Each structure stands twice: as C-alpha cells, then as structure tokens.
mmCIF file with all atom_site columns, C-alpha atoms in Angstrom:
data_model
loop_
_atom_site.group_PDB
_atom_site.id
_atom_site.type_symbol
_atom_site.label_atom_id
_atom_site.label_alt_id
_atom_site.label_comp_id
_atom_site.label_asym_id
_atom_site.label_entity_id
_atom_site.label_seq_id
_atom_site.pdbx_PDB_ins_code
_atom_site.Cartn_x
_atom_site.Cartn_y
_atom_site.Cartn_z
_atom_site.occupancy
_atom_site.B_iso_or_equiv
_atom_site.pdbx_formal_charge
_atom_site.auth_seq_id
_atom_site.auth_comp_id
_atom_site.auth_asym_id
_atom_site.auth_atom_id
_atom_site.pdbx_PDB_model_num
ATOM 1   C CA . MET A 1 1   ? -104.417 56.328 281.031 1.00 0.00 ? 162 MET A CA 1
ATOM 2   C CA . ALA A 1 2   ? -103.337 53.953 278.152 1.00 0.00 ? 163 ALA A CA 1
ATOM 3   C CA . LEU A 1 3   ? -104.812 50.898 277.378 1.00 0.00 ? 164 LEU A CA 1
ATOM 4   C CA . LYS A 1 4   ? -102.190 47.886 277.345 1.00 0.00 ? 165 LYS A CA 1
ATOM 5   C CA . ALA A 1 5   ? -102.235 44.890 274.733 1.00 0.00 ? 166 ALA A CA 1
ATOM 6   C CA . THR A 1 6   ? -103.712 42.053 275.219 1.00 0.00 ? 167 THR A CA 1
ATOM 7   C CA . ILE A 1 7   ? -101.596 39.192 274.893 1.00 0.00 ? 168 ILE A CA 1
ATOM 8   C CA . TYR A 1 8   ? -102.247 36.118 272.350 1.00 0.00 ? 169 TYR A CA 1
ATOM 9   C CA . LYS A 1 9   ? -100.667 32.561 272.490 1.00 0.00 ? 170 LYS A CA 1
ATOM 10  C CA . ALA A 1 10  ? -100.624 29.633 269.237 1.00 0.00 ? 171 ALA A CA 1
ATOM 11  C CA . ASP A 1 11  ? -99.336  26.679 268.952 1.00 0.00 ? 172 ASP A CA 1
ATOM 12  C CA . LEU A 1 12  ? -98.836  26.384 265.531 1.00 0.00 ? 173 LEU A CA 1
ATOM 13  C CA . ASN A 1 13  ? -98.144  23.434 263.720 1.00 0.00 ? 174 ASN A CA 1
ATOM 14  C CA . ILE A 1 14  ? -97.793  23.589 259.728 1.00 0.00 ? 175 ILE A CA 1
ATOM 15  C CA . ALA A 1 15  ? -97.666  20.905 257.431 1.00 0.00 ? 176 ALA A CA 1
ATOM 16  C CA . ASN A 1 16  ? -97.066  22.089 253.599 1.00 0.00 ? 177 ASN A CA 1
ATOM 17  C CA . MET A 1 17  ? -96.850  19.379 251.724 1.00 0.00 ? 178 MET A CA 1
ATOM 18  C CA . ASP A 1 18  ? -96.816  21.155 248.789 1.00 0.00 ? 179 ASP A CA 1
ATOM 19  C CA . VAL A 1 19  ? -92.996  22.392 249.287 1.00 0.00 ? 180 VAL A CA 1
ATOM 20  C CA . HIS A 1 20  ? -91.843  19.995 252.331 1.00 0.00 ? 181 HIS A CA 1
ATOM 21  C CA . GLN A 1 21  ? -91.830  21.940 255.013 1.00 0.00 ? 182 GLN A CA 1
ATOM 22  C CA . TYR A 1 22  ? -93.021  21.154 258.176 1.00 0.00 ? 183 TYR A CA 1
ATOM 23  C CA . GLY A 1 23  ? -92.898  22.817 261.858 1.00 0.00 ? 184 GLY A CA 1
ATOM 24  C CA . ASP A 1 24  ? -94.050  23.412 265.313 1.00 0.00 ? 185 ASP A CA 1
ATOM 25  C CA . TYR A 1 25  ? -93.880  27.403 266.257 1.00 0.00 ? 186 TYR A CA 1
ATOM 26  C CA . GLN A 1 26  ? -95.084  28.728 269.327 1.00 0.00 ? 187 GLN A CA 1
ATOM 27  C CA . LEU A 1 27  ? -96.283  32.184 268.686 1.00 0.00 ? 188 LEU A CA 1
ATOM 28  C CA . THR A 1 28  ? -97.090  35.206 271.237 1.00 0.00 ? 189 THR A CA 1
ATOM 29  C CA . ILE A 1 29  ? -98.811  38.205 269.843 1.00 0.00 ? 190 ILE A CA 1
ATOM 30  C CA . ALA A 1 30  ? -99.662  41.080 271.676 1.00 0.00 ? 191 ALA A CA 1
ATOM 31  C CA . MET A 1 31  ? -102.629 42.499 270.310 1.00 0.00 ? 192 MET A CA 1
ATOM 32  C CA . HIS A 1 32  ? -103.032 46.504 270.494 1.00 0.00 ? 193 HIS A CA 1
ATOM 33  C CA . PRO A 1 33  ? -106.185 48.035 271.394 1.00 0.00 ? 194 PRO A CA 1
ATOM 34  C CA . SER A 1 34  ? -107.374 49.653 268.948 1.00 0.00 ? 195 SER A CA 1
ATOM 35  C CA . GLU A 1 35  ? -106.712 45.756 266.674 1.00 0.00 ? 196 GLU A CA 1
ATOM 36  C CA . THR A 1 36  ? -109.707 43.322 265.395 1.00 0.00 ? 197 THR A CA 1
ATOM 37  C CA . ILE A 1 37  ? -110.168 39.875 265.885 1.00 0.00 ? 198 ILE A CA 1
ATOM 38  C CA . GLU A 1 38  ? -109.665 39.678 261.815 1.00 0.00 ? 199 GLU A CA 1
ATOM 39  C CA . ARG A 1 39  ? -106.743 41.740 261.825 1.00 0.00 ? 200 ARG A CA 1
ATOM 40  C CA . LEU A 1 40  ? -105.025 39.487 264.803 1.00 0.00 ? 201 LEU A CA 1
ATOM 41  C CA . MET A 1 41  ? -105.421 36.479 262.975 1.00 0.00 ? 202 MET A CA 1
ATOM 42  C CA . VAL A 1 42  ? -104.521 38.177 259.310 1.00 0.00 ? 203 VAL A CA 1
ATOM 43  C CA . ARG A 1 43  ? -101.119 38.558 261.408 1.00 0.00 ? 204 ARG A CA 1
ATOM 44  C CA . VAL A 1 44  ? -101.326 34.579 262.665 1.00 0.00 ? 205 VAL A CA 1
ATOM 45  C CA . LEU A 1 45  ? -101.903 33.732 259.133 1.00 0.00 ? 206 LEU A CA 1
ATOM 46  C CA . ALA A 1 46  ? -98.839  35.836 257.990 1.00 0.00 ? 207 ALA A CA 1
ATOM 47  C CA . TYR A 1 47  ? -96.528  33.994 259.755 1.00 0.00 ? 208 TYR A CA 1
ATOM 48  C CA . ALA A 1 48  ? -97.870  30.645 258.771 1.00 0.00 ? 209 ALA A CA 1
ATOM 49  C CA . ARG A 1 49  ? -97.201  31.480 254.994 1.00 0.00 ? 210 ARG A CA 1
ATOM 50  C CA . PHE A 1 50  ? -93.004  32.843 255.580 1.00 0.00 ? 211 PHE A CA 1
ATOM 51  C CA . ALA A 1 51  ? -92.641  30.485 258.939 1.00 0.00 ? 212 ALA A CA 1
ATOM 52  C CA . ASP A 1 52  ? -89.454  30.893 260.050 1.00 0.00 ? 213 ASP A CA 1
ATOM 53  C CA . GLU A 1 53  ? -87.480  30.661 263.448 1.00 0.00 ? 214 GLU A CA 1
ATOM 54  C CA . ARG A 1 54  ? -86.065  34.537 262.559 1.00 0.00 ? 215 ARG A CA 1
ATOM 55  C CA . LEU A 1 55  ? -89.491  36.050 261.622 1.00 0.00 ? 216 LEU A CA 1
ATOM 56  C CA . GLU A 1 56  ? -91.097  37.841 264.301 1.00 0.00 ? 217 GLU A CA 1
ATOM 57  C CA . PHE A 1 57  ? -94.026  40.039 265.082 1.00 0.00 ? 218 PHE A CA 1
ATOM 58  C CA . THR A 1 58  ? -93.190  43.461 265.727 1.00 0.00 ? 219 THR A CA 1
ATOM 59  C CA . LYS A 1 59  ? -94.762  46.801 268.153 1.00 0.00 ? 220 LYS A CA 1
ATOM 60  C CA . ASP A 1 60  ? -96.715  47.292 264.208 1.00 0.00 ? 221 ASP A CA 1
ATOM 61  C CA . LEU A 1 61  ? -99.526  49.738 265.590 1.00 0.00 ? 222 LEU A CA 1
ATOM 62  C CA . PHE A 1 62  ? -97.785  51.001 268.853 1.00 0.00 ? 223 PHE A CA 1
ATOM 63  C CA . GLU A 1 63  ? -95.098  51.636 266.216 1.00 0.00 ? 224 GLU A CA 1
ATOM 64  C CA . THR A 1 64  ? -96.140  52.867 263.163 1.00 0.00 ? 225 THR A CA 1
ATOM 65  C CA . ASP A 1 65  ? -92.613  52.573 261.698 1.00 0.00 ? 226 ASP A CA 1
ATOM 66  C CA . GLU A 1 66  ? -92.785  49.187 261.900 1.00 0.00 ? 227 GLU A CA 1
ATOM 67  C CA . PRO A 1 67  ? -94.447  46.524 259.682 1.00 0.00 ? 228 PRO A CA 1
ATOM 68  C CA . ALA A 1 68  ? -96.848  43.755 261.534 1.00 0.00 ? 229 ALA A CA 1
ATOM 69  C CA . LEU A 1 69  ? -93.557  40.875 260.858 1.00 0.00 ? 230 LEU A CA 1
ATOM 70  C CA . TRP A 1 70  ? -90.016  41.358 259.674 1.00 0.00 ? 231 TRP A CA 1
ATOM 71  C CA . GLN A 1 71  ? -87.553  38.956 259.556 1.00 0.00 ? 232 GLN A CA 1
ATOM 72  C CA . LYS A 1 72  ? -83.930  40.172 260.184 1.00 0.00 ? 233 LYS A CA 1
ATOM 73  C CA . ASP A 1 73  ? -80.529  37.962 259.359 1.00 0.00 ? 234 ASP A CA 1
ATOM 74  C CA . LEU A 1 74  ? -78.007  36.918 261.937 1.00 0.00 ? 235 LEU A CA 1
ATOM 75  C CA . THR A 1 75  ? -76.472  40.246 261.323 1.00 0.00 ? 236 THR A CA 1
ATOM 76  C CA . GLY A 1 76  ? -79.653  42.389 262.809 1.00 0.00 ? 237 GLY A CA 1
ATOM 77  C CA . GLN A 1 77  ? -79.955  43.721 258.904 1.00 0.00 ? 238 GLN A CA 1
ATOM 78  C CA . LEU A 1 78  ? -83.679  43.504 257.649 1.00 0.00 ? 239 LEU A CA 1
ATOM 79  C CA . GLU A 1 79  ? -84.454  40.467 254.702 1.00 0.00 ? 240 GLU A CA 1
ATOM 80  C CA . LYS A 1 80  ? -88.111  40.387 254.904 1.00 0.00 ? 241 LYS A CA 1
ATOM 81  C CA . TRP A 1 81  ? -90.725  42.851 256.006 1.00 0.00 ? 242 TRP A CA 1
ATOM 82  C CA . ILE A 1 82  ? -94.392  41.595 255.953 1.00 0.00 ? 243 ILE A CA 1
ATOM 83  C CA . GLU A 1 83  ? -97.421  44.374 255.946 1.00 0.00 ? 244 GLU A CA 1
ATOM 84  C CA . VAL A 1 84  ? -100.717 43.543 256.798 1.00 0.00 ? 245 VAL A CA 1
ATOM 85  C CA . GLY A 1 85  ? -104.233 45.523 255.927 1.00 0.00 ? 246 GLY A CA 1
ATOM 86  C CA . LEU A 1 86  ? -104.181 48.644 253.211 1.00 0.00 ? 247 LEU A CA 1
ATOM 87  C CA . PRO A 1 87  ? -100.809 50.423 253.958 1.00 0.00 ? 248 PRO A CA 1
ATOM 88  C CA . ASP A 1 88  ? -100.187 53.574 252.625 1.00 0.00 ? 249 ASP A CA 1
ATOM 89  C CA . GLU A 1 89  ? -97.926  52.861 248.877 1.00 0.00 ? 250 GLU A CA 1
ATOM 90  C CA . ASP A 1 90  ? -95.155  55.065 249.917 1.00 0.00 ? 251 ASP A CA 1
ATOM 91  C CA . LYS A 1 91  ? -94.346  53.254 253.248 1.00 0.00 ? 252 LYS A CA 1
ATOM 92  C CA . VAL A 1 92  ? -94.345  49.648 251.278 1.00 0.00 ? 253 VAL A CA 1
ATOM 93  C CA . LYS A 1 93  ? -91.521  52.247 248.579 1.00 0.00 ? 254 LYS A CA 1
ATOM 94  C CA . LYS A 1 94  ? -89.445  52.872 252.126 1.00 0.00 ? 255 LYS A CA 1
ATOM 95  C CA . ALA A 1 95  ? -89.540  49.289 253.072 1.00 0.00 ? 256 ALA A CA 1
ATOM 96  C CA . SER A 1 96  ? -88.733  48.010 249.107 1.00 0.00 ? 257 SER A CA 1
ATOM 97  C CA . ALA A 1 97  ? -85.934  50.279 249.694 1.00 0.00 ? 258 ALA A CA 1
ATOM 98  C CA . ARG A 1 98  ? -84.918  48.932 253.168 1.00 0.00 ? 259 ARG A CA 1
ATOM 99  C CA . CYS A 1 99  ? -85.317  45.109 252.336 1.00 0.00 ? 260 CYS A CA 1
ATOM 100 C CA . LYS A 1 100 ? -84.888  42.166 250.195 1.00 0.00 ? 261 LYS A CA 1
ATOM 101 C CA . GLU A 1 101 ? -88.239  41.076 250.116 1.00 0.00 ? 262 GLU A CA 1
ATOM 102 C CA . VAL A 1 102 ? -91.420  42.861 250.961 1.00 0.00 ? 263 VAL A CA 1
ATOM 103 C CA . VAL A 1 103 ? -94.933  42.077 251.194 1.00 0.00 ? 264 VAL A CA 1
ATOM 104 C CA . VAL A 1 104 ? -98.313  43.353 251.796 1.00 0.00 ? 265 VAL A CA 1
ATOM 105 C CA . ILE A 1 105 ? -101.199 41.118 252.856 1.00 0.00 ? 266 ILE A CA 1
ATOM 106 C CA . ALA A 1 106 ? -103.740 42.492 252.288 1.00 0.00 ? 267 ALA A CA 1
ATOM 107 C CA . TYR A 1 107 ? -107.633 42.276 253.160 1.00 0.00 ? 268 TYR A CA 1
ATOM 108 C CA . GLY A 1 108 ? -110.842 43.541 253.288 1.00 0.00 ? 269 GLY A CA 1
ATOM 109 C CA . SER A 1 109 ? -113.909 44.977 250.492 1.00 0.00 ? 270 SER A CA 1
ATOM 110 C CA . SER A 1 110 ? -111.719 47.696 249.016 1.00 0.00 ? 271 SER A CA 1
ATOM 111 C CA . VAL A 1 111 ? -108.467 45.336 248.196 1.00 0.00 ? 272 VAL A CA 1
ATOM 112 C CA . VAL A 1 112 ? -108.859 45.610 244.920 1.00 0.00 ? 273 VAL A CA 1
ATOM 113 C CA . GLU A 1 113 ? -109.735 49.782 244.964 1.00 0.00 ? 274 GLU A CA 1
ATOM 114 C CA . TRP A 1 114 ? -106.332 50.012 246.933 1.00 0.00 ? 275 TRP A CA 1
ATOM 115 C CA . TYR A 1 115 ? -104.009 48.167 244.653 1.00 0.00 ? 276 TYR A CA 1
ATOM 116 C CA . LYS A 1 116 ? -105.723 49.990 241.329 1.00 0.00 ? 277 LYS A CA 1
ATOM 117 C CA . ARG A 1 117 ? -104.763 53.276 243.425 1.00 0.00 ? 278 ARG A CA 1
ATOM 118 C CA . ASN A 1 118 ? -101.433 52.367 244.859 1.00 0.00 ? 279 ASN A CA 1
ATOM 119 C CA . SER A 1 119 ? -100.283 51.428 240.971 1.00 0.00 ? 280 SER A CA 1
ATOM 120 C CA . LYS A 1 120 ? -96.508  52.589 241.791 1.00 0.00 ? 281 LYS A CA 1
ATOM 121 C CA . LEU A 1 121 ? -96.033  49.398 243.583 1.00 0.00 ? 282 LEU A CA 1
ATOM 122 C CA . LYS A 1 122 ? -95.955  47.712 240.752 1.00 0.00 ? 283 LYS A CA 1
ATOM 123 C CA . THR A 1 123 ? -92.685  48.861 239.433 1.00 0.00 ? 284 THR A CA 1
ATOM 124 C CA . LEU A 1 124 ? -91.452  47.397 243.066 1.00 0.00 ? 285 LEU A CA 1
ATOM 125 C CA . LYS A 1 125 ? -89.462  44.489 242.158 1.00 0.00 ? 286 LYS A CA 1
ATOM 126 C CA . ASN A 1 126 ? -88.822  43.020 245.553 1.00 0.00 ? 287 ASN A CA 1
ATOM 127 C CA . VAL A 1 127 ? -92.531  43.344 246.303 1.00 0.00 ? 288 VAL A CA 1
ATOM 128 C CA . GLN A 1 128 ? -95.211  41.054 246.640 1.00 0.00 ? 289 GLN A CA 1
ATOM 129 C CA . VAL A 1 129 ? -99.270  42.015 246.934 1.00 0.00 ? 290 VAL A CA 1
ATOM 130 C CA . TRP A 1 130 ? -101.098 38.739 248.431 1.00 0.00 ? 291 TRP A CA 1
ATOM 131 C CA . GLN A 1 131 ? -104.942 39.270 249.015 1.00 0.00 ? 292 GLN A CA 1
ATOM 132 C CA . LEU A 1 132 ? -106.795 36.602 251.487 1.00 0.00 ? 293 LEU A CA 1
ATOM 133 C CA . SER A 1 133 ? -110.739 36.347 250.332 1.00 0.00 ? 294 SER A CA 1
ATOM 134 C CA . GLU A 1 134 ? -113.534 38.074 252.911 1.00 0.00 ? 295 GLU A CA 1
ATOM 135 C CA . GLN A 1 135 ? -114.849 34.820 253.237 1.00 0.00 ? 296 GLN A CA 1
ATOM 136 C CA . THR A 1 136 ? -110.934 33.574 254.714 1.00 0.00 ? 297 THR A CA 1
ATOM 137 C CA . THR A 1 137 ? -111.084 36.575 257.521 1.00 0.00 ? 298 THR A CA 1
ATOM 138 C CA . GLN A 1 138 ? -114.842 35.896 258.440 1.00 0.00 ? 299 GLN A CA 1
ATOM 139 C CA . ASP A 1 139 ? -113.750 32.317 259.623 1.00 0.00 ? 300 ASP A CA 1
ATOM 140 C CA . ILE A 1 140 ? -109.998 32.295 260.727 1.00 0.00 ? 301 ILE A CA 1
ATOM 141 C CA . GLN A 1 141 ? -112.068 34.812 263.480 1.00 0.00 ? 302 GLN A CA 1
ATOM 142 C CA . GLN A 1 142 ? -113.944 31.342 264.983 1.00 0.00 ? 303 GLN A CA 1
ATOM 143 C CA . LEU A 1 143 ? -110.223 29.967 265.285 1.00 0.00 ? 304 LEU A CA 1
ATOM 144 C CA . CYS A 1 144 ? -109.309 32.806 268.014 1.00 0.00 ? 305 CYS A CA 1
ATOM 145 C CA . GLU A 1 145 ? -108.399 31.787 271.039 1.00 0.00 ? 306 GLU A CA 1
ATOM 146 C CA . ARG A 1 146 ? -106.665 33.654 273.987 1.00 0.00 ? 307 ARG A CA 1
ATOM 147 C CA . THR A 1 147 ? -104.795 30.078 273.925 1.00 0.00 ? 308 THR A CA 1
ATOM 148 C CA . MET A 1 148 ? -104.686 28.827 270.673 1.00 0.00 ? 309 MET A CA 1
ATOM 149 C CA . GLN A 1 149 ? -103.784 24.979 269.417 1.00 0.00 ? 310 GLN A CA 1
ATOM 150 C CA . LEU A 1 150 ? -103.593 25.657 265.385 1.00 0.00 ? 311 LEU A CA 1
ATOM 151 C CA . GLN A 1 151 ? -102.791 22.997 262.557 1.00 0.00 ? 312 GLN A CA 1
ATOM 152 C CA . LEU A 1 152 ? -101.897 24.000 259.207 1.00 0.00 ? 313 LEU A CA 1
ATOM 153 C CA . ASN A 1 153 ? -102.506 21.364 256.109 1.00 0.00 ? 314 ASN A CA 1
ATOM 154 C CA . VAL A 1 154 ? -101.355 23.030 252.575 1.00 0.00 ? 315 VAL A CA 1
ATOM 155 C CA . MET A 1 155 ? -101.851 20.310 249.997 1.00 0.00 ? 316 MET A CA 1
ATOM 156 C CA . ASP A 1 156 ? -102.494 21.086 246.309 1.00 0.00 ? 317 ASP A CA 1
ATOM 157 C CA . GLY A 1 157 ? -102.437 24.243 247.048 1.00 0.00 ? 318 GLY A CA 1
ATOM 158 C CA . GLU A 1 158 ? -105.098 24.113 249.446 1.00 0.00 ? 319 GLU A CA 1
ATOM 159 C CA . TRP A 1 159 ? -105.214 25.329 252.725 1.00 0.00 ? 320 TRP A CA 1
ATOM 160 C CA . THR A 1 160 ? -107.054 24.433 256.283 1.00 0.00 ? 321 THR A CA 1
ATOM 161 C CA . LEU A 1 161 ? -106.533 26.200 259.297 1.00 0.00 ? 322 LEU A CA 1
ATOM 162 C CA . ILE A 1 162 ? -108.194 23.794 262.293 1.00 0.00 ? 323 ILE A CA 1
ATOM 163 C CA . GLY A 1 163 ? -108.465 25.169 265.750 1.00 0.00 ? 324 GLY A CA 1
ATOM 164 C CA . ASP A 1 164 ? -109.901 22.931 268.243 1.00 0.00 ? 325 ASP A CA 1
ATOM 165 C CA . LYS A 1 165 ? -113.782 24.583 267.796 1.00 0.00 ? 326 LYS A CA 1
ATOM 166 C CA . ALA A 1 166 ? -113.848 25.240 264.255 1.00 0.00 ? 327 ALA A CA 1
ATOM 167 C CA . GLN A 1 167 ? -111.496 25.724 260.800 1.00 0.00 ? 328 GLN A CA 1
ATOM 168 C CA . ALA A 1 168 ? -111.338 27.983 257.739 1.00 0.00 ? 329 ALA A CA 1
ATOM 169 C CA . VAL A 1 169 ? -110.406 26.955 254.272 1.00 0.00 ? 330 VAL A CA 1
ATOM 170 C CA . VAL A 1 170 ? -107.332 29.875 253.014 1.00 0.00 ? 331 VAL A CA 1
ATOM 171 C CA . GLU A 1 171 ? -108.016 31.333 250.178 1.00 0.00 ? 332 GLU A CA 1
ATOM 172 C CA . TRP A 1 172 ? -104.952 33.396 248.765 1.00 0.00 ? 333 TRP A CA 1
ATOM 173 C CA . THR A 1 173 ? -104.840 35.405 245.297 1.00 0.00 ? 334 THR A CA 1
ATOM 174 C CA . GLN A 1 174 ? -101.096 36.569 244.255 1.00 0.00 ? 335 GLN A CA 1
ATOM 175 C CA . LEU A 1 175 ? -101.863 40.378 243.021 1.00 0.00 ? 336 LEU A CA 1
ATOM 176 C CA . GLN A 1 176 ? -98.421  40.832 242.533 1.00 0.00 ? 337 GLN A CA 1
#
C-alpha cells in the first residue's frame, strides 16, 4: 500500500518593503512521504520569494518531470519553473527551453560542489540559481506546523520569516 501525502496549510503574509509587494496567501502544501520538513519549508520560501496568485505547488516528487512550483499564464503556457534542491542539469536545461524563467533554490552542504559540477547551467540566460544558507534551512524547520501562520518581512535586503513559536533570518545568495 502506497503512503499518502501529509497536508500542511500556511497563511503567508508578505510585507516586502524593498519592492513594495504586500499580500496574503493561503497555501496548501502536500508533503510527499519521502520529503523532509526542511525541503517542505524551502518550498514555502521559494513561494514567498516569487509570490504571485498564479504560482502553484505541483505534484513534484509524485511526478518527477514537474518542478516544485510553476506559474502559468492565462492561456496555460508555462512562464516560471522553480526547482528546489540540487536538480539534474538536464532537467534544468529542458525547463529552460520550455519557460521564460527558470529558478533553482539550492540548499544543503553540497551546493557549491553541485554548482561547479553543473557548469552548463551558467550558459542558460533564463536560469537563476539561489542558495539558502544552512543556518536558514535549520531555522525555518522550527516554524513548521500542520497549520502555520507565517509573516515574511523584507527590508533593506534582510528577510525575516516569523511563525507562532519562532523566527528565522533568511539568507539568500544568488549564484547566477
């Protein structure tokens, strides 16, 4: 018998003073049985970084040819493809050919090695690669609950994600 996904709900309030983006988003996130809390919360941060009413979580680990998140235009065409983790270079190249914008949110102790090994990513003009610090991914796990109230504040490049019981400073580094 196959294990089922665990459903998480998050009310995400974003106040990004740097780009004057403010909004409330009700997120429903399915956590795959093999997924970690760390990865789940990185997906929430990926959503927060590129928040849009049309941005949605995909089947991701249930469907290996899908990213963690994507955004389609009103005709159903893919606009944005967001991968989380350290994806295969070929998957990113294929996404780059299909979408206007491809983003990789990389995290973990082997990001630098992965990025060096996947040097062809540097030739793809529509691909961004962002790295989350290991401290960030440790801290955001403390915010995870089945039902979350999250507040993201961004000011002068500093990101702070606040939950009911803790808060985390979010450190981004753009590699590409």
